[in-house]
């Protein structure tokens, strides 16, 4: 069966839209001397990376355009690499992002999916927040200031990529668009149970669709960002204001399934329910994963095996300061 797309759109008052898709290509191991096409090299903010702990033995760093294997990534997982440029390389008809990394006399182009950002010598810092004053028993008492954490990932854990945003609280409301059927709601209720069972956030149903943090709706196939293969979509807005966990603050999320597309492709209940779990992940701040087993993996594998994994959980804990 041809794979279909799940899309999420992240909008910020200070940044351009970012697109992610759930599409038809399956991830494949890149071989040396592959028939590839590369886009222009672009400069990025200097960033330090580790090689992911779960990287495959077949993962390598390459010369330009993947012409030659340079070194196996798994044997250099303790090296801190620095990257200042990246490019997209088309392999087997699909573009992937590669970063040029340097470290310990090693250098080469590496698939960004094999890397995780390294937070070196960073500690928790506090920033005074505007305090409020309350009156109790005739005495005026100032409330304590809020703390802002510097996010640090554990190098011994695996993580699903994140959007760099999270809600300012772990109590997050959601509501259904008026008129949604009981059967449709049940798909989302199951997804809510899956995420709530992790003990990181509490998704709480609200009766007020207009004020809920996460709005659940049915999406028209002609909606912005959707194409003929789209079956699920998320619209996320955030600001640059940092929350207590140290991430940009999520302002709103609208998530939905495209019913006409689901019917057109003949998806069963299990797969449609998987879409709901995936879209809720975006609404909580998770991005697309490169691991086929993660529920945030952007390609259809098997709804029976694509579940919320330890990597998904680790990222959720990271985004909400629950590590």
PDB file of C-alpha atoms in Angstrom:
ATOM      1  CA  UNK A   1       0.000   0.000   0.000  1.00  0.00           C
ATOM      2  CA  UNK A   2       1.349   3.388  -0.892  1.00  0.00           C
ATOM      3  CA  UNK A   3       2.405   5.414   2.136  1.00  0.00           C
ATOM      4  CA  UNK A   4       0.413   8.553   2.935  1.00  0.00           C
ATOM      5  CA  UNK A   5       1.370  11.845   4.464  1.00  0.00           C
ATOM      6  CA  UNK A   6       1.054  13.302   7.919  1.00  0.00           C
ATOM      7  CA  UNK A   7       2.005  16.964   8.026  1.00  0.00           C
ATOM      8  CA  UNK A   8       2.706  19.376  10.814  1.00  0.00           C
ATOM      9  CA  UNK A   9       3.119  23.116  10.419  1.00  0.00           C
ATOM     10  CA  UNK A  10       4.882  25.145  13.075  1.00  0.00           C
ATOM     11  CA  UNK A  11       4.245  28.879  13.005  1.00  0.00           C
ATOM     12  CA  UNK A  12       5.919  31.468  15.196  1.00  0.00           C
ATOM     13  CA  UNK A  13       5.365  35.177  15.515  1.00  0.00           C
ATOM     14  CA  UNK A  14       9.085  35.545  14.910  1.00  0.00           C
ATOM     15  CA  UNK A  15       9.890  32.716  12.510  1.00  0.00           C
ATOM     16  CA  UNK A  16       8.890  31.291   9.166  1.00  0.00           C
ATOM     17  CA  UNK A  17       6.739  28.171   8.858  1.00  0.00           C
ATOM     18  CA  UNK A  18       8.403  24.779   9.078  1.00  0.00           C
ATOM     19  CA  UNK A  19       6.942  21.782   7.288  1.00  0.00           C
ATOM     20  CA  UNK A  20       7.127  18.080   8.110  1.00  0.00           C
ATOM     21  CA  UNK A  21       5.510  15.310   6.130  1.00  0.00           C
ATOM     22  CA  UNK A  22       4.448  11.745   6.587  1.00  0.00           C
ATOM     23  CA  UNK A  23       5.205  10.433   3.130  1.00  0.00           C
ATOM     24  CA  UNK A  24       5.852   7.609   0.758  1.00  0.00           C
ATOM     25  CA  UNK A  25       9.599   7.102   1.085  1.00  0.00           C
ATOM     26  CA  UNK A  26      11.025   4.465   3.377  1.00  0.00           C
ATOM     27  CA  UNK A  27      14.376   5.257   5.004  1.00  0.00           C
ATOM     28  CA  UNK A  28      17.274   3.414   3.403  1.00  0.00           C
ATOM     29  CA  UNK A  29      20.951   3.066   4.193  1.00  0.00           C
ATOM     30  CA  UNK A  30      22.989   5.439   2.058  1.00  0.00           C
ATOM     31  CA  UNK A  31      25.688   3.639   0.139  1.00  0.00           C
ATOM     32  CA  UNK A  32      28.949   5.155  -1.010  1.00  0.00           C
ATOM     33  CA  UNK A  33      29.136   6.353  -4.613  1.00  0.00           C
ATOM     34  CA  UNK A  34      25.336   6.576  -4.761  1.00  0.00           C
ATOM     35  CA  UNK A  35      23.608   8.408  -7.581  1.00  0.00           C
ATOM     36  CA  UNK A  36      22.863  11.590  -5.661  1.00  0.00           C
ATOM     37  CA  UNK A  37      22.078  15.257  -6.166  1.00  0.00           C
ATOM     38  CA  UNK A  38      23.094  17.920  -3.665  1.00  0.00           C
ATOM     39  CA  UNK A  39      21.750  21.389  -2.990  1.00  0.00           C
ATOM     40  CA  UNK A  40      23.809  24.467  -2.212  1.00  0.00           C
ATOM     41  CA  UNK A  41      25.765  24.428   1.059  1.00  0.00           C
ATOM     42  CA  UNK A  42      24.281  26.866   3.580  1.00  0.00           C
ATOM     43  CA  UNK A  43      25.746  28.266   6.782  1.00  0.00           C
ATOM     44  CA  UNK A  44      24.088  27.431  10.106  1.00  0.00           C
ATOM     45  CA  UNK A  45      24.572  28.499  13.696  1.00  0.00           C
ATOM     46  CA  UNK A  46      27.667  26.700  15.048  1.00  0.00           C
ATOM     47  CA  UNK A  47      26.316  23.688  16.925  1.00  0.00           C
ATOM     48  CA  UNK A  48      27.913  20.759  18.750  1.00  0.00           C
ATOM     49  CA  UNK A  49      26.674  17.206  18.239  1.00  0.00           C
ATOM     50  CA  UNK A  50      27.100  13.679  19.491  1.00  0.00           C
ATOM     51  CA  UNK A  51      26.431  10.598  17.410  1.00  0.00           C
ATOM     52  CA  UNK A  52      23.193   8.987  18.620  1.00  0.00           C
ATOM     53  CA  UNK A  53      23.664   5.994  20.898  1.00  0.00           C
ATOM     54  CA  UNK A  54      21.376   3.785  18.815  1.00  0.00           C
ATOM     55  CA  UNK A  55      23.056   4.527  15.498  1.00  0.00           C
ATOM     56  CA  UNK A  56      23.376   1.637  13.049  1.00  0.00           C
ATOM     57  CA  UNK A  57      26.675  -0.117  12.309  1.00  0.00           C
ATOM     58  CA  UNK A  58      26.037   0.833   8.683  1.00  0.00           C
ATOM     59  CA  UNK A  59      26.041   4.587   9.382  1.00  0.00           C
ATOM     60  CA  UNK A  60      29.069   6.493   8.067  1.00  0.00           C
ATOM     61  CA  UNK A  61      30.437   9.960   7.482  1.00  0.00           C
ATOM     62  CA  UNK A  62      31.048  10.689   3.797  1.00  0.00           C
ATOM     63  CA  UNK A  63      32.897  12.946   1.430  1.00  0.00           C
ATOM     64  CA  UNK A  64      30.956  15.540  -0.551  1.00  0.00           C
ATOM     65  CA  UNK A  65      27.942  14.079  -2.384  1.00  0.00           C
ATOM     66  CA  UNK A  66      28.491  10.762  -0.555  1.00  0.00           C
ATOM     67  CA  UNK A  67      31.276   9.782  -2.917  1.00  0.00           C
ATOM     68  CA  UNK A  68      33.340   7.920  -0.318  1.00  0.00           C
ATOM     69  CA  UNK A  69      32.915   6.530   3.186  1.00  0.00           C
ATOM     70  CA  UNK A  70      35.241   8.227   5.685  1.00  0.00           C
ATOM     71  CA  UNK A  71      34.556   6.688   9.101  1.00  0.00           C
ATOM     72  CA  UNK A  72      31.953   4.608  10.917  1.00  0.00           C
ATOM     73  CA  UNK A  73      29.855   6.721  13.265  1.00  0.00           C
ATOM     74  CA  UNK A  74      29.252   4.037  15.898  1.00  0.00           C
ATOM     75  CA  UNK A  75      32.958   3.913  16.794  1.00  0.00           C
ATOM     76  CA  UNK A  76      33.061   7.649  17.531  1.00  0.00           C
ATOM     77  CA  UNK A  77      30.032   8.174  19.768  1.00  0.00           C
ATOM     78  CA  UNK A  78      32.058   9.941  22.470  1.00  0.00           C
ATOM     79  CA  UNK A  79      33.420  12.558  20.079  1.00  0.00           C
ATOM     80  CA  UNK A  80      31.905  16.034  20.244  1.00  0.00           C
ATOM     81  CA  UNK A  81      31.522  17.214  16.659  1.00  0.00           C
ATOM     82  CA  UNK A  82      30.994  20.810  15.564  1.00  0.00           C
ATOM     83  CA  UNK A  83      28.937  21.767  12.510  1.00  0.00           C
ATOM     84  CA  UNK A  84      28.570  25.166  10.853  1.00  0.00           C
ATOM     85  CA  UNK A  85      27.133  24.199   7.452  1.00  0.00           C
ATOM     86  CA  UNK A  86      24.565  21.831   5.997  1.00  0.00           C
ATOM     87  CA  UNK A  87      23.026  20.840   2.697  1.00  0.00           C
ATOM     88  CA  UNK A  88      20.247  18.620   1.393  1.00  0.00           C
ATOM     89  CA  UNK A  89      21.296  15.576  -0.602  1.00  0.00           C
ATOM     90  CA  UNK A  90      18.866  13.680  -2.810  1.00  0.00           C
ATOM     91  CA  UNK A  91      19.204   9.910  -2.477  1.00  0.00           C
ATOM     92  CA  UNK A  92      16.853   7.449  -4.154  1.00  0.00           C
ATOM     93  CA  UNK A  93      14.550  10.295  -5.090  1.00  0.00           C
ATOM     94  CA  UNK A  94      14.248  11.861  -1.623  1.00  0.00           C
ATOM     95  CA  UNK A  95      16.158  14.718  -0.011  1.00  0.00           C
ATOM     96  CA  UNK A  96      17.807  14.311   3.388  1.00  0.00           C
ATOM     97  CA  UNK A  97      19.683  16.899   5.417  1.00  0.00           C
ATOM     98  CA  UNK A  98      23.417  16.329   5.875  1.00  0.00           C
ATOM     99  CA  UNK A  99      25.694  18.311   8.182  1.00  0.00           C
ATOM    100  CA  UNK A 100      29.429  18.754   7.721  1.00  0.00           C
ATOM    101  CA  UNK A 101      30.978  17.875  11.083  1.00  0.00           C
ATOM    102  CA  UNK A 102      34.479  18.163  12.554  1.00  0.00           C
ATOM    103  CA  UNK A 103      35.945  16.694  15.725  1.00  0.00           C
ATOM    104  CA  UNK A 104      39.043  14.815  16.976  1.00  0.00           C
ATOM    105  CA  UNK A 105      40.739  15.104  13.559  1.00  0.00           C
ATOM    106  CA  UNK A 106      37.633  13.598  11.954  1.00  0.00           C
ATOM    107  CA  UNK A 107      35.460  15.361   9.426  1.00  0.00           C
ATOM    108  CA  UNK A 108      32.795  14.526   6.890  1.00  0.00           C
ATOM    109  CA  UNK A 109      29.155  14.799   5.841  1.00  0.00           C
ATOM    110  CA  UNK A 110      26.713  13.031   8.181  1.00  0.00           C
ATOM    111  CA  UNK A 111      22.970  12.434   7.902  1.00  0.00           C
ATOM    112  CA  UNK A 112      21.462  14.763  10.515  1.00  0.00           C
ATOM    113  CA  UNK A 113      19.198  11.944  11.671  1.00  0.00           C
ATOM    114  CA  UNK A 114      22.238  10.221  13.177  1.00  0.00           C
ATOM    115  CA  UNK A 115      23.155  13.239  15.306  1.00  0.00           C
ATOM    116  CA  UNK A 116      21.844  14.650  18.556  1.00  0.00           C
ATOM    117  CA  UNK A 117      22.690  18.093  19.854  1.00  0.00           C
ATOM    118  CA  UNK A 118      25.382  18.085  22.556  1.00  0.00           C
ATOM    119  CA  UNK A 119      24.900  20.383  25.520  1.00  0.00           C
ATOM    120  CA  UNK A 120      28.386  20.895  26.923  1.00  0.00           C
ATOM    121  CA  UNK A 121      29.045  22.327  30.398  1.00  0.00           C
ATOM    122  CA  UNK A 122      25.616  23.868  30.675  1.00  0.00           C
ATOM    123  CA  UNK A 123      23.948  24.252  34.032  1.00  0.00           C
ATOM    124  CA  UNK A 124      20.555  25.293  35.254  1.00  0.00           C
ATOM    125  CA  UNK A 125      20.226  29.063  35.531  1.00  0.00           C
ATOM    126  CA  UNK A 126      17.491  31.204  37.015  1.00  0.00           C
ATOM    127  CA  UNK A 127      15.940  34.338  35.616  1.00  0.00           C
ATOM    128  CA  UNK A 128      13.844  36.566  37.865  1.00  0.00           C
ATOM    129  CA  UNK A 129      10.276  36.789  36.665  1.00  0.00           C
ATOM    130  CA  UNK A 130       7.948  39.660  37.402  1.00  0.00           C
ATOM    131  CA  UNK A 131       6.703  38.842  40.895  1.00  0.00           C
ATOM    132  CA  UNK A 132       3.122  39.414  41.974  1.00  0.00           C
ATOM    133  CA  UNK A 133       1.882  40.481  45.356  1.00  0.00           C
ATOM    134  CA  UNK A 134      -0.899  38.862  47.341  1.00  0.00           C
ATOM    135  CA  UNK A 135      -2.494  39.862  50.615  1.00  0.00           C
ATOM    136  CA  UNK A 136      -3.052  37.275  53.331  1.00  0.00           C
ATOM    137  CA  UNK A 137      -4.418  38.159  56.753  1.00  0.00           C
ATOM    138  CA  UNK A 138      -3.643  41.833  56.219  1.00  0.00           C
ATOM    139  CA  UNK A 139       0.038  41.159  55.380  1.00  0.00           C
ATOM    140  CA  UNK A 140       1.546  41.694  51.956  1.00  0.00           C
ATOM    141  CA  UNK A 141       3.607  38.728  50.715  1.00  0.00           C
ATOM    142  CA  UNK A 142       5.589  38.550  47.465  1.00  0.00           C
ATOM    143  CA  UNK A 143       5.376  35.339  45.474  1.00  0.00           C
ATOM    144  CA  UNK A 144       8.575  33.482  44.580  1.00  0.00           C
ATOM    145  CA  UNK A 145      10.223  34.124  41.236  1.00  0.00           C
ATOM    146  CA  UNK A 146       9.996  31.577  38.457  1.00  0.00           C
ATOM    147  CA  UNK A 147      13.029  29.618  37.287  1.00  0.00           C
ATOM    148  CA  UNK A 148      14.004  29.034  33.694  1.00  0.00           C
ATOM    149  CA  UNK A 149      15.905  25.820  33.049  1.00  0.00           C
ATOM    150  CA  UNK A 150      18.682  25.386  30.525  1.00  0.00           C
ATOM    151  CA  UNK A 151      17.623  22.202  28.682  1.00  0.00           C
ATOM    152  CA  UNK A 152      20.270  19.462  28.774  1.00  0.00           C
ATOM    153  CA  UNK A 153      19.950  16.075  27.107  1.00  0.00           C
ATOM    154  CA  UNK A 154      21.393  12.950  28.680  1.00  0.00           C
ATOM    155  CA  UNK A 155      24.046  11.563  26.267  1.00  0.00           C
ATOM    156  CA  UNK A 156      23.180   8.052  27.426  1.00  0.00           C
ATOM    157  CA  UNK A 157      19.565   8.341  26.282  1.00  0.00           C
ATOM    158  CA  UNK A 158      17.981   8.342  22.847  1.00  0.00           C
ATOM    159  CA  UNK A 159      15.567  11.079  21.874  1.00  0.00           C
ATOM    160  CA  UNK A 160      12.968  11.769  19.253  1.00  0.00           C
ATOM    161  CA  UNK A 161      13.655  15.157  17.596  1.00  0.00           C
ATOM    162  CA  UNK A 162      11.720  18.051  19.086  1.00  0.00           C
ATOM    163  CA  UNK A 163      10.382  21.356  17.771  1.00  0.00           C
ATOM    164  CA  UNK A 164      12.101  23.403  20.481  1.00  0.00           C
ATOM    165  CA  UNK A 165       8.709  24.392  21.896  1.00  0.00           C
ATOM    166  CA  UNK A 166       6.516  23.167  24.740  1.00  0.00           C
ATOM    167  CA  UNK A 167       3.517  24.279  26.741  1.00  0.00           C
ATOM    168  CA  UNK A 168       4.236  26.420  29.826  1.00  0.00           C
ATOM    169  CA  UNK A 169       2.368  23.915  31.995  1.00  0.00           C
ATOM    170  CA  UNK A 170       1.953  20.144  32.099  1.00  0.00           C
ATOM    171  CA  UNK A 171      -1.824  20.537  32.517  1.00  0.00           C
ATOM    172  CA  UNK A 172      -2.919  20.967  28.912  1.00  0.00           C
ATOM    173  CA  UNK A 173      -6.520  21.296  27.782  1.00  0.00           C
ATOM    174  CA  UNK A 174      -8.006  19.898  24.599  1.00  0.00           C
ATOM    175  CA  UNK A 175     -11.451  20.172  23.022  1.00  0.00           C
ATOM    176  CA  UNK A 176     -13.325  18.741  20.057  1.00  0.00           C
ATOM    177  CA  UNK A 177     -14.866  20.875  17.374  1.00  0.00           C
ATOM    178  CA  UNK A 178     -18.652  20.938  17.905  1.00  0.00           C
ATOM    179  CA  UNK A 179     -20.432  18.224  15.961  1.00  0.00           C
ATOM    180  CA  UNK A 180     -17.649  15.621  15.965  1.00  0.00           C
ATOM    181  CA  UNK A 181     -19.100  12.120  16.200  1.00  0.00           C
ATOM    182  CA  UNK A 182     -18.640   9.760  19.151  1.00  0.00           C
ATOM    183  CA  UNK A 183     -16.691   7.321  16.958  1.00  0.00           C
ATOM    184  CA  UNK A 184     -14.313  10.046  15.802  1.00  0.00           C
ATOM    185  CA  UNK A 185     -13.809  11.266  19.363  1.00  0.00           C
ATOM    186  CA  UNK A 186     -12.916   7.768  20.519  1.00  0.00           C
ATOM    187  CA  UNK A 187      -9.856   7.766  18.250  1.00  0.00           C
ATOM    188  CA  UNK A 188      -8.578  10.841  20.053  1.00  0.00           C
ATOM    189  CA  UNK A 189      -9.571   9.614  23.528  1.00  0.00           C
ATOM    190  CA  UNK A 190      -7.347   6.583  22.999  1.00  0.00           C
ATOM    191  CA  UNK A 191      -4.486   8.853  21.926  1.00  0.00           C
ATOM    192  CA  UNK A 192      -5.008  10.977  25.049  1.00  0.00           C
ATOM    193  CA  UNK A 193      -4.811   7.853  27.220  1.00  0.00           C
ATOM    194  CA  UNK A 194      -1.568   6.814  25.527  1.00  0.00           C
ATOM    195  CA  UNK A 195       0.146  10.150  26.229  1.00  0.00           C
ATOM    196  CA  UNK A 196      -1.329  10.595  29.723  1.00  0.00           C
ATOM    197  CA  UNK A 197      -0.190   7.106  30.745  1.00  0.00           C
ATOM    198  CA  UNK A 198       3.438   8.279  30.544  1.00  0.00           C
ATOM    199  CA  UNK A 199       2.965  10.475  33.608  1.00  0.00           C
ATOM    200  CA  UNK A 200       4.604  13.559  32.081  1.00  0.00           C
ATOM    201  CA  UNK A 201       1.657  15.714  31.005  1.00  0.00           C
ATOM    202  CA  UNK A 202      -2.040  15.716  31.846  1.00  0.00           C
ATOM    203  CA  UNK A 203      -4.291  16.193  28.840  1.00  0.00           C
ATOM    204  CA  UNK A 204      -7.613  17.451  30.175  1.00  0.00           C
ATOM    205  CA  UNK A 205     -10.800  17.674  28.126  1.00  0.00           C
ATOM    206  CA  UNK A 206     -12.489  21.071  27.943  1.00  0.00           C
ATOM    207  CA  UNK A 207     -16.005  21.946  26.799  1.00  0.00           C
ATOM    208  CA  UNK A 208     -14.823  25.239  25.311  1.00  0.00           C
ATOM    209  CA  UNK A 209     -13.312  24.684  21.874  1.00  0.00           C
ATOM    210  CA  UNK A 210     -12.392  28.352  21.467  1.00  0.00           C
ATOM    211  CA  UNK A 211     -10.153  28.518  24.540  1.00  0.00           C
ATOM    212  CA  UNK A 212      -8.663  24.997  24.655  1.00  0.00           C
ATOM    213  CA  UNK A 213      -4.894  24.695  24.251  1.00  0.00           C
ATOM    214  CA  UNK A 214      -5.258  21.901  21.699  1.00  0.00           C
ATOM    215  CA  UNK A 215      -8.165  22.017  19.276  1.00  0.00           C
ATOM    216  CA  UNK A 216      -9.165  18.740  17.614  1.00  0.00           C
ATOM    217  CA  UNK A 217     -10.992  18.999  14.324  1.00  0.00           C
ATOM    218  CA  UNK A 218     -11.725  17.300  11.030  1.00  0.00           C
ATOM    219  CA  UNK A 219      -9.601  18.851   8.300  1.00  0.00           C
ATOM    220  CA  UNK A 220     -10.708  19.478   4.738  1.00  0.00           C
ATOM    221  CA  UNK A 221      -8.367  18.012   2.120  1.00  0.00           C
ATOM    222  CA  UNK A 222      -8.133  21.460   0.514  1.00  0.00           C
ATOM    223  CA  UNK A 223      -6.721  23.028   3.681  1.00  0.00           C
ATOM    224  CA  UNK A 224      -3.436  24.927   3.731  1.00  0.00           C
ATOM    225  CA  UNK A 225      -0.426  22.602   3.771  1.00  0.00           C
ATOM    226  CA  UNK A 226      -2.354  19.514   2.662  1.00  0.00           C
ATOM    227  CA  UNK A 227      -1.944  17.687  -0.617  1.00  0.00           C
ATOM    228  CA  UNK A 228      -3.516  14.638  -2.263  1.00  0.00           C
ATOM    229  CA  UNK A 229      -1.674  12.215   0.048  1.00  0.00           C
ATOM    230  CA  UNK A 230      -2.207  14.003   3.363  1.00  0.00           C
ATOM    231  CA  UNK A 231      -4.210  12.119   6.003  1.00  0.00           C
ATOM    232  CA  UNK A 232      -3.299  14.034   9.167  1.00  0.00           C
ATOM    233  CA  UNK A 233      -2.130  17.553   9.915  1.00  0.00           C
ATOM    234  CA  UNK A 234      -1.118  19.786  12.828  1.00  0.00           C
ATOM    235  CA  UNK A 235      -0.918  23.567  13.014  1.00  0.00           C
ATOM    236  CA  UNK A 236       1.307  24.830  15.828  1.00  0.00           C
ATOM    237  CA  UNK A 237       1.925  28.420  16.943  1.00  0.00           C
ATOM    238  CA  UNK A 238       4.543  29.541  19.438  1.00  0.00           C
ATOM    239  CA  UNK A 239       6.461  32.588  20.588  1.00  0.00           C
ATOM    240  CA  UNK A 240      10.089  33.222  21.491  1.00  0.00           C
ATOM    241  CA  UNK A 241       9.158  33.696  25.137  1.00  0.00           C
ATOM    242  CA  UNK A 242      10.916  30.989  27.159  1.00  0.00           C
ATOM    243  CA  UNK A 243       8.914  28.856  29.550  1.00  0.00           C
ATOM    244  CA  UNK A 244      10.217  27.391  32.808  1.00  0.00           C
ATOM    245  CA  UNK A 245      11.586  24.332  30.993  1.00  0.00           C
ATOM    246  CA  UNK A 246      13.740  26.602  28.809  1.00  0.00           C
ATOM    247  CA  UNK A 247      11.852  26.212  25.527  1.00  0.00           C
ATOM    248  CA  UNK A 248       9.892  28.609  23.366  1.00  0.00           C
ATOM    249  CA  UNK A 249       6.317  28.775  24.576  1.00  0.00           C
ATOM    250  CA  UNK A 250       3.582  26.940  22.720  1.00  0.00           C
ATOM    251  CA  UNK A 251       0.604  29.235  22.149  1.00  0.00           C
ATOM    252  CA  UNK A 252      -1.904  27.039  20.328  1.00  0.00           C
ATOM    253  CA  UNK A 253      -2.241  23.765  18.469  1.00  0.00           C
ATOM    254  CA  UNK A 254      -4.900  22.583  16.057  1.00  0.00           C
ATOM    255  CA  UNK A 255      -4.684  18.942  15.038  1.00  0.00           C
ATOM    256  CA  UNK A 256      -6.870  16.821  12.837  1.00  0.00           C
ATOM    257  CA  UNK A 257      -7.459  13.895  10.543  1.00  0.00           C
ATOM    258  CA  UNK A 258      -8.704  14.310   6.969  1.00  0.00           C
ATOM    259  CA  UNK A 259     -11.795  12.021   6.914  1.00  0.00           C
ATOM    260  CA  UNK A 260     -12.277  12.094   3.148  1.00  0.00           C
ATOM    261  CA  UNK A 261      -8.654  11.059   2.626  1.00  0.00           C
ATOM    262  CA  UNK A 262      -8.902   8.267   5.192  1.00  0.00           C
ATOM    263  CA  UNK A 263     -11.980   6.940   3.408  1.00  0.00           C
ATOM    264  CA  UNK A 264     -10.354   7.313   0.000  1.00  0.00           C
ATOM    265  CA  UNK A 265      -7.363   5.217   1.026  1.00  0.00           C
ATOM    266  CA  UNK A 266      -9.436   2.695   2.978  1.00  0.00           C
ATOM    267  CA  UNK A 267      -7.515   2.998   6.254  1.00  0.00           C
ATOM    268  CA  UNK A 268      -8.704   0.761   9.070  1.00  0.00           C
ATOM    269  CA  UNK A 269      -9.354   1.853  12.656  1.00  0.00           C
ATOM    270  CA  UNK A 270      -5.880   0.887  13.915  1.00  0.00           C
ATOM    271  CA  UNK A 271      -4.059   3.014  11.372  1.00  0.00           C
ATOM    272  CA  UNK A 272      -6.401   5.984  11.835  1.00  0.00           C
ATOM    273  CA  UNK A 273      -5.925   5.765  15.598  1.00  0.00           C
ATOM    274  CA  UNK A 274      -2.150   5.752  15.058  1.00  0.00           C
ATOM    275  CA  UNK A 275      -2.511   9.044  13.156  1.00  0.00           C
ATOM    276  CA  UNK A 276      -4.253  10.555  16.190  1.00  0.00           C
ATOM    277  CA  UNK A 277      -1.402   9.539  18.521  1.00  0.00           C
ATOM    278  CA  UNK A 278       1.157  10.926  16.049  1.00  0.00           C
ATOM    279  CA  UNK A 279      -0.613  14.288  15.720  1.00  0.00           C
ATOM    280  CA  UNK A 280      -0.958  14.639  19.484  1.00  0.00           C
ATOM    281  CA  UNK A 281       2.809  14.159  19.676  1.00  0.00           C
ATOM    282  CA  UNK A 282       3.275  17.238  17.487  1.00  0.00           C
ATOM    283  CA  UNK A 283       0.820  19.182  19.657  1.00  0.00           C
ATOM    284  CA  UNK A 284       3.054  18.414  22.652  1.00  0.00           C
ATOM    285  CA  UNK A 285       6.230  19.607  20.911  1.00  0.00           C
ATOM    286  CA  UNK A 286       7.680  16.456  19.342  1.00  0.00           C
ATOM    287  CA  UNK A 287       8.956  16.493  15.764  1.00  0.00           C
ATOM    288  CA  UNK A 288       9.488  13.684  13.263  1.00  0.00           C
ATOM    289  CA  UNK A 289      11.758  10.801  14.233  1.00  0.00           C
ATOM    290  CA  UNK A 290      14.239   8.827  12.138  1.00  0.00           C
ATOM    291  CA  UNK A 291      13.562   5.588  14.034  1.00  0.00           C
ATOM    292  CA  UNK A 292      10.981   3.337  12.374  1.00  0.00           C
ATOM    293  CA  UNK A 293       9.636   2.139  15.711  1.00  0.00           C
ATOM    294  CA  UNK A 294       8.841   5.584  17.114  1.00  0.00           C
ATOM    295  CA  UNK A 295       5.272   6.825  16.903  1.00  0.00           C
ATOM    296  CA  UNK A 296       6.763  10.064  15.533  1.00  0.00           C
ATOM    297  CA  UNK A 297       8.461   8.302  12.604  1.00  0.00           C
ATOM    298  CA  UNK A 298       7.183  10.096   9.468  1.00  0.00           C
ATOM    299  CA  UNK A 299       6.561   7.000   7.361  1.00  0.00           C
ATOM    300  CA  UNK A 300       3.912   4.348   7.620  1.00  0.00           C
ATOM    301  CA  UNK A 301       5.301   1.048   8.872  1.00  0.00           C
ATOM    302  CA  UNK A 302       2.797  -0.893  10.965  1.00  0.00           C
ATOM    303  CA  UNK A 303       0.315   0.713  13.391  1.00  0.00           C
ATOM    304  CA  UNK A 304       0.544  -2.443  15.501  1.00  0.00           C
ATOM    305  CA  UNK A 305       4.250  -1.853  16.172  1.00  0.00           C
ATOM    306  CA  UNK A 306       4.604   1.926  15.833  1.00  0.00           C
ATOM    307  CA  UNK A 307       3.940   2.932  19.413  1.00  0.00           C
ATOM    308  CA  UNK A 308       5.175   5.573  21.837  1.00  0.00           C
ATOM    309  CA  UNK A 309       8.735   4.425  22.507  1.00  0.00           C
ATOM    310  CA  UNK A 310      11.339   5.185  25.157  1.00  0.00           C
ATOM    311  CA  UNK A 311      12.845   7.769  22.788  1.00  0.00           C
ATOM    312  CA  UNK A 312       9.462   9.497  22.469  1.00  0.00           C
ATOM    313  CA  UNK A 313       9.085   9.423  26.266  1.00  0.00           C
ATOM    314  CA  UNK A 314      12.602  10.796  26.813  1.00  0.00           C
ATOM    315  CA  UNK A 315      11.858  13.743  24.546  1.00  0.00           C
ATOM    316  CA  UNK A 316       8.555  14.458  26.267  1.00  0.00           C
ATOM    317  CA  UNK A 317      10.320  14.460  29.645  1.00  0.00           C
ATOM    318  CA  UNK A 318      13.028  16.725  28.203  1.00  0.00           C
ATOM    319  CA  UNK A 319      10.479  19.228  26.857  1.00  0.00           C
ATOM    320  CA  UNK A 320       8.623  19.437  30.171  1.00  0.00           C
ATOM    321  CA  UNK A 321      11.580  19.318  32.591  1.00  0.00           C
ATOM    322  CA  UNK A 322      10.658  15.895  33.948  1.00  0.00           C
ATOM    323  CA  UNK A 323      13.948  14.071  33.350  1.00  0.00           C
TER     324      UNK A 323
END
